[in-house]
Amino acid sequence: VINATGVIVHTNLGRAPWPREAIEAARTVASGPLLLELDRDTGRRGHRYRAAEEALIALTGAQDALVTNNNAAAVALAVGLAGRGGGVAVSRGELVEIGGGVRIPEIVRRAGARLVEVGTTNRTRASDFEAALAEGRAK
């Protein structure tokens, strides 16, 4: 495949390759039974993504985490939770159309937030986001 799209890792051409360690870890987990939704303590159906959410919380120090199965859902939920009724800062370089014709500006609008563009299409700095927050243009 020759990638002439202008996007380094174009999602329509597949995803980024996994490191060898990740492949081995996945192989180990997939080679035996997996308690995907079974709560070991109660023997009842549990929360499918809780282990991943707990790992994310531990890694990031966040109050909570939510795992989704696609990018559009993740963006819509994050914007809806953090930006409802206010501005959400997005790098101009990320104002793209993702799979299925879903556009980031449309997701932000439908989630009830106002899009605040920061940076440029080829470079956005932390200071661009900091300025939008300090000026009250974004939450």
PDB file of C-alpha atoms in Angstrom:
ATOM      1  CA  VAL A   1       0.000   0.000   0.000  1.00  0.00           C
ATOM      2  CA  ILE A   2       1.312   3.428  -0.901  1.00  0.00           C
ATOM      3  CA  ASN A   3      -0.008   6.016   1.542  1.00  0.00           C
ATOM      4  CA  ALA A   4      -0.389   9.253  -0.424  1.00  0.00           C
ATOM      5  CA  THR A   5      -3.135  10.672   1.797  1.00  0.00           C
ATOM      6  CA  GLY A   6      -1.003  13.188   3.676  1.00  0.00           C
ATOM      7  CA  VAL A   7      -1.915  11.526   6.980  1.00  0.00           C
ATOM      8  CA  ILE A   8       0.944   9.638   8.651  1.00  0.00           C
ATOM      9  CA  VAL A   9      -1.184   6.825  10.108  1.00  0.00           C
ATOM     10  CA  HIS A  10      -4.340   6.921   8.007  1.00  0.00           C
ATOM     11  CA  THR A  11      -7.041   4.965   9.852  1.00  0.00           C
ATOM     12  CA  ASN A  12      -8.607   3.738   6.620  1.00  0.00           C
ATOM     13  CA  LEU A  13      -5.329   1.974   5.854  1.00  0.00           C
ATOM     14  CA  GLY A  14      -5.262   0.187   9.184  1.00  0.00           C
ATOM     15  CA  ARG A  15      -3.944   1.068  12.605  1.00  0.00           C
ATOM     16  CA  ALA A  16      -0.492   1.639  14.000  1.00  0.00           C
ATOM     17  CA  PRO A  17       1.469  -1.601  14.373  1.00  0.00           C
ATOM     18  CA  TRP A  18       1.688  -3.060  17.874  1.00  0.00           C
ATOM     19  CA  PRO A  19       5.021  -3.350  19.687  1.00  0.00           C
ATOM     20  CA  ARG A  20       6.284  -6.928  20.047  1.00  0.00           C
ATOM     21  CA  GLU A  21       5.623  -6.841  23.813  1.00  0.00           C
ATOM     22  CA  ALA A  22       1.968  -5.928  23.253  1.00  0.00           C
ATOM     23  CA  ILE A  23       1.553  -8.737  20.733  1.00  0.00           C
ATOM     24  CA  GLU A  24       3.022 -11.240  23.193  1.00  0.00           C
ATOM     25  CA  ALA A  25       0.804  -9.967  26.021  1.00  0.00           C
ATOM     26  CA  ALA A  26      -2.290 -10.246  23.813  1.00  0.00           C
ATOM     27  CA  ARG A  27      -1.269 -13.746  22.742  1.00  0.00           C
ATOM     28  CA  THR A  28      -0.870 -14.795  26.386  1.00  0.00           C
ATOM     29  CA  VAL A  29      -4.272 -13.424  27.384  1.00  0.00           C
ATOM     30  CA  ALA A  30      -6.005 -14.828  24.304  1.00  0.00           C
ATOM     31  CA  SER A  31      -4.569 -18.325  24.765  1.00  0.00           C
ATOM     32  CA  GLY A  32      -6.775 -19.114  27.762  1.00  0.00           C
ATOM     33  CA  PRO A  33     -10.210 -18.351  29.142  1.00  0.00           C
ATOM     34  CA  LEU A  34     -10.982 -14.667  29.539  1.00  0.00           C
ATOM     35  CA  LEU A  35     -13.426 -13.409  32.131  1.00  0.00           C
ATOM     36  CA  LEU A  36     -14.686 -10.586  29.974  1.00  0.00           C
ATOM     37  CA  GLU A  37     -17.843  -9.749  31.905  1.00  0.00           C
ATOM     38  CA  LEU A  38     -17.802 -12.171  34.819  1.00  0.00           C
ATOM     39  CA  ASP A  39     -17.193 -10.633  38.230  1.00  0.00           C
ATOM     40  CA  ARG A  40     -14.893 -13.150  39.939  1.00  0.00           C
ATOM     41  CA  ASP A  41     -15.989 -12.073  43.420  1.00  0.00           C
ATOM     42  CA  THR A  42     -19.731 -12.426  42.894  1.00  0.00           C
ATOM     43  CA  GLY A  43     -19.968 -14.877  39.997  1.00  0.00           C
ATOM     44  CA  ARG A  44     -22.363 -12.461  38.316  1.00  0.00           C
ATOM     45  CA  ARG A  45     -22.149 -10.427  35.188  1.00  0.00           C
ATOM     46  CA  GLY A  46     -19.827  -7.501  35.725  1.00  0.00           C
ATOM     47  CA  HIS A  47     -18.727  -4.403  33.891  1.00  0.00           C
ATOM     48  CA  ARG A  48     -16.877  -5.323  30.684  1.00  0.00           C
ATOM     49  CA  TYR A  49     -14.348  -2.503  30.650  1.00  0.00           C
ATOM     50  CA  ARG A  50     -13.790  -2.006  34.390  1.00  0.00           C
ATOM     51  CA  ALA A  51     -10.289  -3.537  34.435  1.00  0.00           C
ATOM     52  CA  ALA A  52      -9.193  -1.228  31.611  1.00  0.00           C
ATOM     53  CA  GLU A  53     -10.806   1.753  33.333  1.00  0.00           C
ATOM     54  CA  GLU A  54      -9.029   0.955  36.603  1.00  0.00           C
ATOM     55  CA  ALA A  55      -5.714   0.728  34.754  1.00  0.00           C
ATOM     56  CA  LEU A  56      -6.355   4.093  33.072  1.00  0.00           C
ATOM     57  CA  ILE A  57      -7.206   5.691  36.413  1.00  0.00           C
ATOM     58  CA  ALA A  58      -4.006   4.319  37.950  1.00  0.00           C
ATOM     59  CA  LEU A  59      -1.896   5.491  35.000  1.00  0.00           C
ATOM     60  CA  THR A  60      -3.378   8.985  34.711  1.00  0.00           C
ATOM     61  CA  GLY A  61      -4.521   9.843  38.227  1.00  0.00           C
ATOM     62  CA  ALA A  62      -7.951  10.717  36.828  1.00  0.00           C
ATOM     63  CA  GLN A  63     -11.060  10.483  39.003  1.00  0.00           C
ATOM     64  CA  ASP A  64     -12.657   8.012  36.616  1.00  0.00           C
ATOM     65  CA  ALA A  65     -12.319   6.590  33.118  1.00  0.00           C
ATOM     66  CA  LEU A  66     -14.613   5.385  30.385  1.00  0.00           C
ATOM     67  CA  VAL A  67     -13.682   2.949  27.625  1.00  0.00           C
ATOM     68  CA  THR A  68     -15.523   3.094  24.293  1.00  0.00           C
ATOM     69  CA  ASN A  69     -15.202   1.018  21.158  1.00  0.00           C
ATOM     70  CA  ASN A  70     -14.751   3.878  18.686  1.00  0.00           C
ATOM     71  CA  ASN A  71     -13.248   7.346  18.335  1.00  0.00           C
ATOM     72  CA  ALA A  72     -16.488   9.190  17.591  1.00  0.00           C
ATOM     73  CA  ALA A  73     -18.102   7.881  20.779  1.00  0.00           C
ATOM     74  CA  ALA A  74     -15.060   8.833  22.834  1.00  0.00           C
ATOM     75  CA  VAL A  75     -15.009  12.379  21.449  1.00  0.00           C
ATOM     76  CA  ALA A  76     -18.770  12.835  21.883  1.00  0.00           C
ATOM     77  CA  LEU A  77     -18.690  11.617  25.489  1.00  0.00           C
ATOM     78  CA  ALA A  78     -15.607  13.623  26.438  1.00  0.00           C
ATOM     79  CA  VAL A  79     -16.989  16.808  24.881  1.00  0.00           C
ATOM     80  CA  GLY A  80     -20.435  16.220  26.354  1.00  0.00           C
ATOM     81  CA  LEU A  81     -19.017  15.746  29.837  1.00  0.00           C
ATOM     82  CA  ALA A  82     -16.391  18.463  29.805  1.00  0.00           C
ATOM     83  CA  GLY A  83     -17.738  21.084  27.479  1.00  0.00           C
ATOM     84  CA  ARG A  84     -21.525  21.127  27.526  1.00  0.00           C
ATOM     85  CA  GLY A  85     -22.675  24.711  27.145  1.00  0.00           C
ATOM     86  CA  GLY A  86     -19.139  26.037  26.856  1.00  0.00           C
ATOM     87  CA  GLY A  87     -16.182  26.069  24.558  1.00  0.00           C
ATOM     88  CA  VAL A  88     -13.991  23.074  23.781  1.00  0.00           C
ATOM     89  CA  ALA A  89     -10.490  23.757  22.472  1.00  0.00           C
ATOM     90  CA  VAL A  90      -9.453  21.584  19.527  1.00  0.00           C
ATOM     91  CA  SER A  91      -6.254  21.890  17.537  1.00  0.00           C
ATOM     92  CA  ARG A  92      -6.927  23.012  13.972  1.00  0.00           C
ATOM     93  CA  GLY A  93      -4.849  20.041  12.857  1.00  0.00           C
ATOM     94  CA  GLU A  94      -7.385  17.691  14.467  1.00  0.00           C
ATOM     95  CA  LEU A  95     -10.491  19.115  12.769  1.00  0.00           C
ATOM     96  CA  VAL A  96     -10.772  16.075  10.562  1.00  0.00           C
ATOM     97  CA  GLU A  97     -13.372  13.709   9.215  1.00  0.00           C
ATOM     98  CA  ILE A  98     -13.075  10.263  10.760  1.00  0.00           C
ATOM     99  CA  GLY A  99     -14.602   6.961   9.677  1.00  0.00           C
ATOM    100  CA  GLY A 100     -18.135   6.975   8.371  1.00  0.00           C
ATOM    101  CA  GLY A 101     -18.074  10.645   7.401  1.00  0.00           C
ATOM    102  CA  VAL A 102     -18.110  11.834  11.013  1.00  0.00           C
ATOM    103  CA  ARG A 103     -16.521  15.254  11.420  1.00  0.00           C
ATOM    104  CA  ILE A 104     -14.994  16.442  14.674  1.00  0.00           C
ATOM    105  CA  PRO A 105     -16.656  19.910  14.523  1.00  0.00           C
ATOM    106  CA  GLU A 106     -20.050  18.219  14.100  1.00  0.00           C
ATOM    107  CA  ILE A 107     -19.432  15.923  17.085  1.00  0.00           C
ATOM    108  CA  VAL A 108     -18.548  18.935  19.234  1.00  0.00           C
ATOM    109  CA  ARG A 109     -21.683  20.799  18.128  1.00  0.00           C
ATOM    110  CA  ARG A 110     -23.982  17.815  18.669  1.00  0.00           C
ATOM    111  CA  ALA A 111     -22.526  17.285  22.131  1.00  0.00           C
ATOM    112  CA  GLY A 112     -23.749  20.761  23.062  1.00  0.00           C
ATOM    113  CA  ALA A 113     -20.429  22.588  23.056  1.00  0.00           C
ATOM    114  CA  ARG A 114     -18.908  25.435  21.081  1.00  0.00           C
ATOM    115  CA  LEU A 115     -15.778  24.662  19.063  1.00  0.00           C
ATOM    116  CA  VAL A 116     -12.745  26.820  19.890  1.00  0.00           C
ATOM    117  CA  GLU A 117     -10.033  26.331  17.282  1.00  0.00           C
ATOM    118  CA  VAL A 118      -6.460  26.661  18.543  1.00  0.00           C
ATOM    119  CA  GLY A 119      -3.063  26.481  16.891  1.00  0.00           C
ATOM    120  CA  THR A 120      -2.517  25.885  13.217  1.00  0.00           C
ATOM    121  CA  THR A 121      -3.115  22.946  10.925  1.00  0.00           C
ATOM    122  CA  ASN A 122       0.504  21.841  11.171  1.00  0.00           C
ATOM    123  CA  ARG A 123       1.475  22.836  14.720  1.00  0.00           C
ATOM    124  CA  THR A 124      -0.327  23.404  17.979  1.00  0.00           C
ATOM    125  CA  ARG A 125       1.469  24.113  21.230  1.00  0.00           C
ATOM    126  CA  ALA A 126       0.391  23.652  24.831  1.00  0.00           C
ATOM    127  CA  SER A 127       0.427  27.455  25.085  1.00  0.00           C
ATOM    128  CA  ASP A 128      -2.371  27.607  22.474  1.00  0.00           C
ATOM    129  CA  PHE A 129      -4.607  25.521  24.735  1.00  0.00           C
ATOM    130  CA  GLU A 130      -3.469  27.439  27.834  1.00  0.00           C
ATOM    131  CA  ALA A 131      -4.428  30.747  26.194  1.00  0.00           C
ATOM    132  CA  ALA A 132      -7.914  29.482  25.288  1.00  0.00           C
ATOM    133  CA  LEU A 133      -8.423  28.355  28.888  1.00  0.00           C
ATOM    134  CA  ALA A 134      -6.977  31.520  30.455  1.00  0.00           C
ATOM    135  CA  GLU A 135      -9.097  33.762  28.227  1.00  0.00           C
ATOM    136  CA  GLY A 136     -12.232  31.812  29.161  1.00  0.00           C
ATOM    137  CA  ARG A 137     -12.900  30.728  25.575  1.00  0.00           C
ATOM    138  CA  ALA A 138     -12.745  27.035  26.509  1.00  0.00           C
ATOM    139  CA  LYS A 139     -13.234  24.849  29.560  1.00  0.00           C
TER     140      LYS A 139
END
